[in-house]
PDB file of C-alpha atoms and ligand atoms in Angstrom:
ATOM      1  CA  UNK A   1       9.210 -33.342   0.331  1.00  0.00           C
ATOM      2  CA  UNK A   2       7.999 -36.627  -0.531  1.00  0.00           C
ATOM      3  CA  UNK A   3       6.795 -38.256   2.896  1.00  0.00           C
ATOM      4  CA  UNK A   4       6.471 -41.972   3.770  1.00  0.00           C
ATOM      5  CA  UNK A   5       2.770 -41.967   2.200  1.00  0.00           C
ATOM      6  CA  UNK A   6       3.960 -40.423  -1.063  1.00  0.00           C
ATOM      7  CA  UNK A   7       7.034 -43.563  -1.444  1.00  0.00           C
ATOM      8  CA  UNK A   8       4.378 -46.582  -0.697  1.00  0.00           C
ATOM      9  CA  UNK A   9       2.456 -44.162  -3.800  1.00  0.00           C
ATOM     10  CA  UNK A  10       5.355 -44.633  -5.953  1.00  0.00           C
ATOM     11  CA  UNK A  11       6.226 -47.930  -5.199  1.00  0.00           C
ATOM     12  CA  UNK A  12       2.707 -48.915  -5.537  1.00  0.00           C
ATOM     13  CA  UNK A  13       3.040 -47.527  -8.788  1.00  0.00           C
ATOM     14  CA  UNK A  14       6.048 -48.215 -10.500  1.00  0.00           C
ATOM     15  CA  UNK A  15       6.004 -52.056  -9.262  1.00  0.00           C
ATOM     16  CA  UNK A  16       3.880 -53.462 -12.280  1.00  0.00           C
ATOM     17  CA  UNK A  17       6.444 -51.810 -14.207  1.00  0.00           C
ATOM     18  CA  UNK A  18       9.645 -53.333 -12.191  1.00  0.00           C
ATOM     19  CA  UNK A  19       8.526 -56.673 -10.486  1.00  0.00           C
ATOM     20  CA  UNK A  20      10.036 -59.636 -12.451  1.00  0.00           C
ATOM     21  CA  UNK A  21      11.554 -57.548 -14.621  1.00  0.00           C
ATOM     22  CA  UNK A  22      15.408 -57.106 -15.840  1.00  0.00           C
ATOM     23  CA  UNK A  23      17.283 -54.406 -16.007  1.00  0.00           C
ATOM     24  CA  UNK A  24      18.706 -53.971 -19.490  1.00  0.00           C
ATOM     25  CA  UNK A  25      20.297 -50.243 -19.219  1.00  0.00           C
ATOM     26  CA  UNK A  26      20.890 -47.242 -17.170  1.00  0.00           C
ATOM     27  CA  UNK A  27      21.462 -43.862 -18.283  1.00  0.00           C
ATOM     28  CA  UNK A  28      23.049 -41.137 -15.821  1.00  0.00           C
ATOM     29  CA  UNK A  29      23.014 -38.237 -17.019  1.00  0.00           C
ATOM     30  CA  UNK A  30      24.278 -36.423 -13.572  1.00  0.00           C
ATOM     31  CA  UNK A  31      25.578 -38.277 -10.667  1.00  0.00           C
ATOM     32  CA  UNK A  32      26.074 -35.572  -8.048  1.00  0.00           C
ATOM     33  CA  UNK A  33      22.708 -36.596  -6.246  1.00  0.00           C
ATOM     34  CA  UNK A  34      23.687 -36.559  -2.465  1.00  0.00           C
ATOM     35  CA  UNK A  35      25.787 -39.433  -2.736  1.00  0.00           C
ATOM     36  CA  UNK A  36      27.562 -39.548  -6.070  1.00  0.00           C
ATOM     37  CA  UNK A  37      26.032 -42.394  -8.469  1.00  0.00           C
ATOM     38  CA  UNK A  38      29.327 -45.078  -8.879  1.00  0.00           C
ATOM     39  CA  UNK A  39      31.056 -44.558 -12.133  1.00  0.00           C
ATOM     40  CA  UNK A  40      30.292 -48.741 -12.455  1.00  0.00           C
ATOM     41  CA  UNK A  41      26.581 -48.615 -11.696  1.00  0.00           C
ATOM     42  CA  UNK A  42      26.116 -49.957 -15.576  1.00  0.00           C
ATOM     43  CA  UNK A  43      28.455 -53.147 -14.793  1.00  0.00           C
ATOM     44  CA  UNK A  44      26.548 -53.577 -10.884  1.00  0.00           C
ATOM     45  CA  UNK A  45      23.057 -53.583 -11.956  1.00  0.00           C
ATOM     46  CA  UNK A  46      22.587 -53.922 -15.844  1.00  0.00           C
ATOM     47  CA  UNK A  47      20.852 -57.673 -16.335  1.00  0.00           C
ATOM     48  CA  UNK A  48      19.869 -58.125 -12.452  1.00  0.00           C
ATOM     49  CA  UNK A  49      16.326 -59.358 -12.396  1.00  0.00           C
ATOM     50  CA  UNK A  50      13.962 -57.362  -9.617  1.00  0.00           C
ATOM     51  CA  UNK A  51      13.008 -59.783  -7.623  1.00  0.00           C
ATOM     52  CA  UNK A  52      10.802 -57.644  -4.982  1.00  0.00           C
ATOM     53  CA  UNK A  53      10.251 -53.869  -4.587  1.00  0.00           C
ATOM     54  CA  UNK A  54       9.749 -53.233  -1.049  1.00  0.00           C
ATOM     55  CA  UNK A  55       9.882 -49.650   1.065  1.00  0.00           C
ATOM     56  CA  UNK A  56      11.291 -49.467   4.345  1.00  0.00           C
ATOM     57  CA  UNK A  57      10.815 -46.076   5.561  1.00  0.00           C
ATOM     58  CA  UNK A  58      11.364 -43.518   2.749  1.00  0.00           C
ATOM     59  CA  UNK A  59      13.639 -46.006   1.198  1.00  0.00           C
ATOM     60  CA  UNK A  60      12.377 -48.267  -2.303  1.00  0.00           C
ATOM     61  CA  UNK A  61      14.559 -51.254  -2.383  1.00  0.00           C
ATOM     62  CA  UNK A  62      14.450 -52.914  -6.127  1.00  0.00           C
ATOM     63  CA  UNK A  63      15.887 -56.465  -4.063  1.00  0.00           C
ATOM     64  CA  UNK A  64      17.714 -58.201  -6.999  1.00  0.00           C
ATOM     65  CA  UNK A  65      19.872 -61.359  -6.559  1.00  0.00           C
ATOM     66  CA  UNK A  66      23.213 -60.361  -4.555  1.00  0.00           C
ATOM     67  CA  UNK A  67      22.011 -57.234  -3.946  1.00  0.00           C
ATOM     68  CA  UNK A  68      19.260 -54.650  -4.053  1.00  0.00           C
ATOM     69  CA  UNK A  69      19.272 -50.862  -5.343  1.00  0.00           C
ATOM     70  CA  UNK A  70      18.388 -48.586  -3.149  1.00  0.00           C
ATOM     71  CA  UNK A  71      16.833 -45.046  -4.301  1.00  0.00           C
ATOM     72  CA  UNK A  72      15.814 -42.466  -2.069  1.00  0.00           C
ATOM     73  CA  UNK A  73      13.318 -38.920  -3.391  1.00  0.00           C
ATOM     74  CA  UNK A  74      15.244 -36.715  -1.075  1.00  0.00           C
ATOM     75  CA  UNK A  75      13.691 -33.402  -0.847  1.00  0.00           C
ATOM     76  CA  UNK A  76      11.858 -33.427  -4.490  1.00  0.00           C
ATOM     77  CA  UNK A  77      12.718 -36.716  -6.235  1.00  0.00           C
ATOM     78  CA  UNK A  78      10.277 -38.663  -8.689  1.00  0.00           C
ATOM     79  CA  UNK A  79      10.087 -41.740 -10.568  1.00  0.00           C
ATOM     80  CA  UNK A  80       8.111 -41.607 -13.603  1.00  0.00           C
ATOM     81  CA  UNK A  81       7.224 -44.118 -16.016  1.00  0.00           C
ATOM     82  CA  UNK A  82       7.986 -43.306 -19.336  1.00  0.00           C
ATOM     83  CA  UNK A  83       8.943 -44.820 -22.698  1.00  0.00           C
ATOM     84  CA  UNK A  84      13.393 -44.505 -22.813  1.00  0.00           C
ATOM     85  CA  UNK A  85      13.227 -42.460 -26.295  1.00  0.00           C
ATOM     86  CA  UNK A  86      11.308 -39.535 -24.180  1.00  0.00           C
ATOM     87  CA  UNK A  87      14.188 -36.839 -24.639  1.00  0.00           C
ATOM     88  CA  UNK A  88      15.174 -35.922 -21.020  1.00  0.00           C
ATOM     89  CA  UNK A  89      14.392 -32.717 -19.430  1.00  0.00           C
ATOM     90  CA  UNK A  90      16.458 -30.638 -17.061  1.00  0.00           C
ATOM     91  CA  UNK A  91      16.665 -32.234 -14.000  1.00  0.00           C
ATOM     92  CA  UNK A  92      15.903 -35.813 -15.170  1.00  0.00           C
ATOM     93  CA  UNK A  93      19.068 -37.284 -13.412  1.00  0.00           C
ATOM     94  CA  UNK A  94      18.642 -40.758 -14.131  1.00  0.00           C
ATOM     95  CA  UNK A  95      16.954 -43.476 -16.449  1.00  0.00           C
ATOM     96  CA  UNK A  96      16.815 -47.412 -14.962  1.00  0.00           C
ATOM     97  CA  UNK A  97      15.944 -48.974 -18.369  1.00  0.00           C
ATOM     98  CA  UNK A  98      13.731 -52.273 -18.530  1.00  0.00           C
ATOM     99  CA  UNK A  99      13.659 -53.404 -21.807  1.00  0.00           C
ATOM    100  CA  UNK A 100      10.569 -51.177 -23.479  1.00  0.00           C
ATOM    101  CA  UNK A 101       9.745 -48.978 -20.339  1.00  0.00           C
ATOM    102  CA  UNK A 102      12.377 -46.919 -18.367  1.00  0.00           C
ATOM    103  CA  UNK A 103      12.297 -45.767 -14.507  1.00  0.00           C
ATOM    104  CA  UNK A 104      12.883 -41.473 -14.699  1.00  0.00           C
ATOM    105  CA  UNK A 105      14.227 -40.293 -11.551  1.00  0.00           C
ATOM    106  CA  UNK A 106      13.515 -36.256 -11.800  1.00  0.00           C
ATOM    107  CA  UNK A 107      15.156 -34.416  -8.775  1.00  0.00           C
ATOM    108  CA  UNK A 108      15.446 -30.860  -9.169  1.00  0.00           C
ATOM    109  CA  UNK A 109      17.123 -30.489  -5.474  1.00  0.00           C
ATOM    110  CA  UNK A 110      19.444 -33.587  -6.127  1.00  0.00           C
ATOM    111  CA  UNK A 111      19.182 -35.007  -2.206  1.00  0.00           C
ATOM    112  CA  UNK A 112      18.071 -38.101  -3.673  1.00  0.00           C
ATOM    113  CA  UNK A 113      19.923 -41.181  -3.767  1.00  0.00           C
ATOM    114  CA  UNK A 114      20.044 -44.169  -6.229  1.00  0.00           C
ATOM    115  CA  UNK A 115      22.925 -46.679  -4.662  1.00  0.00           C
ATOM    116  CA  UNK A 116      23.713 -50.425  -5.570  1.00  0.00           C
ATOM    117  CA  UNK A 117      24.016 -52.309  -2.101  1.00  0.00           C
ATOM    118  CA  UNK A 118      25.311 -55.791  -2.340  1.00  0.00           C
ATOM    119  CA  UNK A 119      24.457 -58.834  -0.145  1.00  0.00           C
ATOM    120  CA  UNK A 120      21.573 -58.376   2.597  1.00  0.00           C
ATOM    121  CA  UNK A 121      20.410 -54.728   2.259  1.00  0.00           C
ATOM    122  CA  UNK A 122      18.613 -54.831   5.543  1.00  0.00           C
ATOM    123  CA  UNK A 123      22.611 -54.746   6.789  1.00  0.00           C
ATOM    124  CA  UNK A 124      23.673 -51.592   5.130  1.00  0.00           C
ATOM    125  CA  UNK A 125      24.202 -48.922   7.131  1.00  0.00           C
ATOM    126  CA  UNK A 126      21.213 -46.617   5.819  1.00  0.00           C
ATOM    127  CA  UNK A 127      18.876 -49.185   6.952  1.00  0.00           C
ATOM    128  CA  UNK A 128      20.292 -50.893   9.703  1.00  0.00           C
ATOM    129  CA  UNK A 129      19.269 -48.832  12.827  1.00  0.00           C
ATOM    130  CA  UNK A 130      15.859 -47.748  11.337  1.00  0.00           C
ATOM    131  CA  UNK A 131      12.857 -47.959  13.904  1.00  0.00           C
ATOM    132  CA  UNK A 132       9.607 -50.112  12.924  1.00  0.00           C
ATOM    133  CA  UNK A 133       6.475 -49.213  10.855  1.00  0.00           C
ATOM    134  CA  UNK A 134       4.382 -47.163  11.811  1.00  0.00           C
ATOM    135  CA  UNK A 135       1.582 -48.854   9.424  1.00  0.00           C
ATOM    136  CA  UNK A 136       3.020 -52.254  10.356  1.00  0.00           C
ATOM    137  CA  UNK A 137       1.956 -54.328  13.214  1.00  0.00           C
ATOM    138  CA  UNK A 138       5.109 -53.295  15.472  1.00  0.00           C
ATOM    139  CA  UNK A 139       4.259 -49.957  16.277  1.00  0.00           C
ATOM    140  CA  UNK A 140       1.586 -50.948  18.815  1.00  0.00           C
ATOM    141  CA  UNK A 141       0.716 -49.244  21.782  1.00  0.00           C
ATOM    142  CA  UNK A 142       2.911 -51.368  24.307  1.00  0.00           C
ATOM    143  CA  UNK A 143       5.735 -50.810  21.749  1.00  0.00           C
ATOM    144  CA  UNK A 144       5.213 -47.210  22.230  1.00  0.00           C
ATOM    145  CA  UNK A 145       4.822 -47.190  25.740  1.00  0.00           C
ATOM    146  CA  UNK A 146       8.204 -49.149  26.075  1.00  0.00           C
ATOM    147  CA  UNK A 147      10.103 -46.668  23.530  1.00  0.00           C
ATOM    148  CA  UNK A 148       8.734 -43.664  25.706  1.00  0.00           C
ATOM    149  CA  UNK A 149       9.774 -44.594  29.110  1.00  0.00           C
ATOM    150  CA  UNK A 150      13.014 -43.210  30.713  1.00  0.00           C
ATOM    151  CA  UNK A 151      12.578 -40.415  27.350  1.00  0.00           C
ATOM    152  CA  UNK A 152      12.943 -36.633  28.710  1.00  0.00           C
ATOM    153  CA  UNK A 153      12.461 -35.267  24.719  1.00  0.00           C
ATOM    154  CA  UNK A 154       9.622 -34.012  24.058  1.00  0.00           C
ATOM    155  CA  UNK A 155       6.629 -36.330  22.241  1.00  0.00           C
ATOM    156  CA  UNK A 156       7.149 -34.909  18.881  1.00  0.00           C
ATOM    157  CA  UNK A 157      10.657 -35.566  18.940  1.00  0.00           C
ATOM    158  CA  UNK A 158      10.411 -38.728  19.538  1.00  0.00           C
ATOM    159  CA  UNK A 159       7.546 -39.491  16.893  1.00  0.00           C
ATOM    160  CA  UNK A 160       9.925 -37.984  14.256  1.00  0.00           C
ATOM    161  CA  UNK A 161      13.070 -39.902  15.403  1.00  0.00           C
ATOM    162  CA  UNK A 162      13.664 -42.580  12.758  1.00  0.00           C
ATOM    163  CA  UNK A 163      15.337 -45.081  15.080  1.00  0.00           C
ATOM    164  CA  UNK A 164      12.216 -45.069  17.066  1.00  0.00           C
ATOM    165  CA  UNK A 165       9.119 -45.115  14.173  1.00  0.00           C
ATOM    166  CA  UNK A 166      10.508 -44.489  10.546  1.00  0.00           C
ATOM    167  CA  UNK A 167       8.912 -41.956   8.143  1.00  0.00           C
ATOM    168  CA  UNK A 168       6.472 -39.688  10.447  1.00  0.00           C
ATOM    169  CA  UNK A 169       8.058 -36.186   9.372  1.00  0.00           C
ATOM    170  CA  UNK A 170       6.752 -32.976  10.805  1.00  0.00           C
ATOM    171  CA  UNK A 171       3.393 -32.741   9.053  1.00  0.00           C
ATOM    172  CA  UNK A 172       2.185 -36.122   9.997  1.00  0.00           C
ATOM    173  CA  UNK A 173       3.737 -35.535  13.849  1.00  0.00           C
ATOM    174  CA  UNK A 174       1.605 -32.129  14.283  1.00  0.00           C
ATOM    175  CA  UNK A 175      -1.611 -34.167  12.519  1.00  0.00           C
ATOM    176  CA  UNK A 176      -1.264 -37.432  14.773  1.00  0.00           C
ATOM    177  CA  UNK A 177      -0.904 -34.975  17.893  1.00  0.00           C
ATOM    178  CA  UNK A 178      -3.724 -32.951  17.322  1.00  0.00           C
ATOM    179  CA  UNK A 179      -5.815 -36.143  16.388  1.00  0.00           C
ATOM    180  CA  UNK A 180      -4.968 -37.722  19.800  1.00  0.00           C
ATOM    181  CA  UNK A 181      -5.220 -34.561  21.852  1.00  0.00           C
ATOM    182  CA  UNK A 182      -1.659 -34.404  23.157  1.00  0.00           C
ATOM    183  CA  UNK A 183       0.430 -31.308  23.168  1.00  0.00           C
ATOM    184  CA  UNK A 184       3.836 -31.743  21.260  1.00  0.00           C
ATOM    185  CA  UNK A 185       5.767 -30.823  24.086  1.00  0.00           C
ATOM    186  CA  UNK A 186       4.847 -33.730  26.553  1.00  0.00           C
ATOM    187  CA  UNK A 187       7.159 -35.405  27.859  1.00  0.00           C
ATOM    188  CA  UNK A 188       7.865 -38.285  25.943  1.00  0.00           C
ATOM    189  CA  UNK A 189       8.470 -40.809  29.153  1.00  0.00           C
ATOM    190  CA  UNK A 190       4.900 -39.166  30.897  1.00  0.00           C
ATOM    191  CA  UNK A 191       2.881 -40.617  27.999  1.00  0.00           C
ATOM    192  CA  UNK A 192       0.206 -42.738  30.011  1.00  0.00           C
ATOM    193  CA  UNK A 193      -0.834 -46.097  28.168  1.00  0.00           C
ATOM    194  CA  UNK A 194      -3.973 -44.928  27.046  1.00  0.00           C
ATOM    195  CA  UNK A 195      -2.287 -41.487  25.659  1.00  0.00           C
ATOM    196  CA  UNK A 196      -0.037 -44.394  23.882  1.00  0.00           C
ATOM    197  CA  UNK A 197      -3.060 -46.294  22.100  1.00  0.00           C
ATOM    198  CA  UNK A 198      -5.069 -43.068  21.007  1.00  0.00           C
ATOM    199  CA  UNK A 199      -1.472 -41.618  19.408  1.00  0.00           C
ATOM    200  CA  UNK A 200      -0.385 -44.857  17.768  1.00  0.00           C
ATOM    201  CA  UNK A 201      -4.401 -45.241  16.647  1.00  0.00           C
ATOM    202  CA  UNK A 202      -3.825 -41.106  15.551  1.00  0.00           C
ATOM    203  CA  UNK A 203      -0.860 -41.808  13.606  1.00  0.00           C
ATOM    204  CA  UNK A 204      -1.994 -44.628  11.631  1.00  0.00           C
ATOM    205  CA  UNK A 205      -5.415 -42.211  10.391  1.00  0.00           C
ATOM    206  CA  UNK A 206      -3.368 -39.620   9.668  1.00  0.00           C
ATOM    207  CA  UNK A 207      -1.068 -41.932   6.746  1.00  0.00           C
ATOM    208  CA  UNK A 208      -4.009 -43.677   5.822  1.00  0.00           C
ATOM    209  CA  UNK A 209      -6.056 -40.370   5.928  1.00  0.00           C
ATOM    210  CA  UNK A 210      -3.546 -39.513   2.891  1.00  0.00           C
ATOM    211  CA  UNK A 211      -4.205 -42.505   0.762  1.00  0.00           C
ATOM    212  CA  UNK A 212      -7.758 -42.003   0.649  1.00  0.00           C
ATOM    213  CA  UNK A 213      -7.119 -38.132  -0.201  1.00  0.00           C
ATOM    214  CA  UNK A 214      -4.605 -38.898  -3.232  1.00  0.00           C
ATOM    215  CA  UNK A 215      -6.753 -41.197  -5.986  1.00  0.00           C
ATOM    216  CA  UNK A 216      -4.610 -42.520  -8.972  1.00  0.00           C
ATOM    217  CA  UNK A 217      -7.344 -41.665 -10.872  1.00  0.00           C
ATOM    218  CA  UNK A 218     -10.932 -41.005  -9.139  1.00  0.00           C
ATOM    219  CA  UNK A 219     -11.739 -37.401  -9.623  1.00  0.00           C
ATOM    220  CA  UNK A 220      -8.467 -36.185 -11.252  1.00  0.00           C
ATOM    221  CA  UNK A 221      -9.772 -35.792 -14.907  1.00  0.00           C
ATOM    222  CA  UNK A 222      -6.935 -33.886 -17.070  1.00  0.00           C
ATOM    223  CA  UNK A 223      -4.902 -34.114 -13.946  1.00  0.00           C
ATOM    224  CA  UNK A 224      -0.947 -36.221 -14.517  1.00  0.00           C
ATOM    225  CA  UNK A 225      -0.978 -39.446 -14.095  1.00  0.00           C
ATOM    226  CA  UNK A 226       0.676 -40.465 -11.019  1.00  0.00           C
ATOM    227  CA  UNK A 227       2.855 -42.735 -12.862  1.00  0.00           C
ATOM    228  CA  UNK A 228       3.475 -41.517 -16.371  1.00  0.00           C
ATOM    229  CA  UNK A 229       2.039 -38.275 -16.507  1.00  0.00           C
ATOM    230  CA  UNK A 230      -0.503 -38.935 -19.199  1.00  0.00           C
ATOM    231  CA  UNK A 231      -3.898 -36.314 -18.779  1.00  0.00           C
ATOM    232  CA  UNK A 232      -6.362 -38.855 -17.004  1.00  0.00           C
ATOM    233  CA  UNK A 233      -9.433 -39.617 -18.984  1.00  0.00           C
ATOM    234  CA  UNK A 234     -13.150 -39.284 -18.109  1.00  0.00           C
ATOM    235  CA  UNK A 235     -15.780 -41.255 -19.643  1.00  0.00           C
ATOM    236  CA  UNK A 236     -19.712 -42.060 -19.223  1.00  0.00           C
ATOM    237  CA  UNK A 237     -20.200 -45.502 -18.312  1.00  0.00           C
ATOM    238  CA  UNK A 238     -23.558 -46.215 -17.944  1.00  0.00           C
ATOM    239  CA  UNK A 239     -24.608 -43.076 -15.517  1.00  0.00           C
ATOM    240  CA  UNK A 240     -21.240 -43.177 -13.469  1.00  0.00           C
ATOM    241  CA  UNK A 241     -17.934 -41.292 -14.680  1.00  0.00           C
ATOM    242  CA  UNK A 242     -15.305 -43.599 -15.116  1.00  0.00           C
ATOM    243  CA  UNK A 243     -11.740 -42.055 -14.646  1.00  0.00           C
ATOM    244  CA  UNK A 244      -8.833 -43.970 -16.347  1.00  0.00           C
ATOM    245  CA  UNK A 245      -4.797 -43.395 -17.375  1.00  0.00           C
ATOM    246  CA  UNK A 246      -5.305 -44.496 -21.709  1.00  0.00           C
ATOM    247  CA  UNK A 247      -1.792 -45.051 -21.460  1.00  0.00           C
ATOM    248  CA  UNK A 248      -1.438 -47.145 -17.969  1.00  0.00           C
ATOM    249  CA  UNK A 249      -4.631 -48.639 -18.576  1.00  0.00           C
ATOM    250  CA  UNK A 250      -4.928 -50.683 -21.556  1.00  0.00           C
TER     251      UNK A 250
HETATM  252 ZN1  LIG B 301      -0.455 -43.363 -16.656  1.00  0.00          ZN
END
């Protein structure tokens, strides 16, 4: 399942591709994804300019004016990058077109979501109640502190509930805990302040433990590219090995 460190990945890599750009087509070729794609999408989104491409939890918001499209990976959802003539394979649901490049979302499980949300999207209803960052600066250790007290779940619990801290699922909970030396079953509202600081300081290695582990391109030589798929390269330069995508990188 893609996890909150896989979604900044993809929207780190698909936003050279998106930013400033207008949307000139869709294609869906199946919209049963866990909320049905509107019969209209075409007449909401065709010729909005993307304005910013944000994440807020698992979500990627493509924020357009009056309105923003909001897609969701679900259990097994992927955006590639690929040229629009690429014949589709199974499972490639939908195609956001921009001109010469096309957005592929491929979701064999179909829990993902691709949804056109007018006005302020930080209103809709998906969005609304979600809890802060956990790699932003509001998920502090006085923030957790505060969250915990008066909480009888247990710490784990509460790590993974979305209206508290968005996008820690279970593998990244059992990580952050073991890092900080608390067993999951503590009592959320017994967390001392100092158990608060070493889990929020836990937490934030574990995500950014996963960057550092999942290179674009260092060290992934005939490996998919990230974001189109291409074999990565490896070349000489002077004595190093210098890893590139020929068709990313031009
Ligand atoms: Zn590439």
């Amino acid at each position: 399942m893609p996890e909150l460190p896989e979604v900044e990945i993809t929207r780190r890599g698909i936003e050279p591709f998106v930013l400033g750009k207008t949307i000139t087509g869709v294609a869906v070729r199946n919209p049963n994804l866990r909320r049905r794609v509107p019969r209209n999408f075409a007449r909401l989104v065709v010729g909005r300019l993307v304005k910013r491409l944000v994440r807020r939890g698992k979500y990627l918001l493509l924020e357009c004016d009056g309105g923003s499209l909001i897609v969701h990976l679900g259990m097994s959802g992927s955006l590639r990058v690929i040229d629009p003539q690429t014949p589709p394979r199974e499972h490639d649901h939908l195609d956001l077109v921009f001109g010469g490049t096309a957005l592929r979302l491929r979701d064999p499980r179909r829990f993902g979501m691709v949804l056109w949300s007018a006005g302020d999207v930080s209103r809709n209803p998906l969005l609304a109640k979600l809890g802060v960052e956990p790699l932003g600066g509001r998920f502090s250790p006085e923030f957790l502190y505060r969250a915990t007290r008066g909480r009888d779940v247990g710490v784990k619990q509460l790590l993974m509930n979305a209206r508290v801290v968005v996008g820690i699922g279970n593998i990244y909970a059992n990580e952050s805990l073991f890092r900080a030396g608390i067993h999951p079953r503590t009592r959320a509202g017994r967390l001392s302040f100092a158990r608060c600081e070493r889990l929020v300081a836990a937490v934030r290695d574990t995500l950014l433990g996963y960057f550092q582990q999942h290179y674009y391109v260092y060290d992934r030589a005939a490996l998919p590219c990230r974001v189109c798929g291409a074999a990565i390269r490896v070349a000489r330069l002077g004595q190093r090995s210098s890893f590139f995508c020929a068709t990313c990188q031009r």
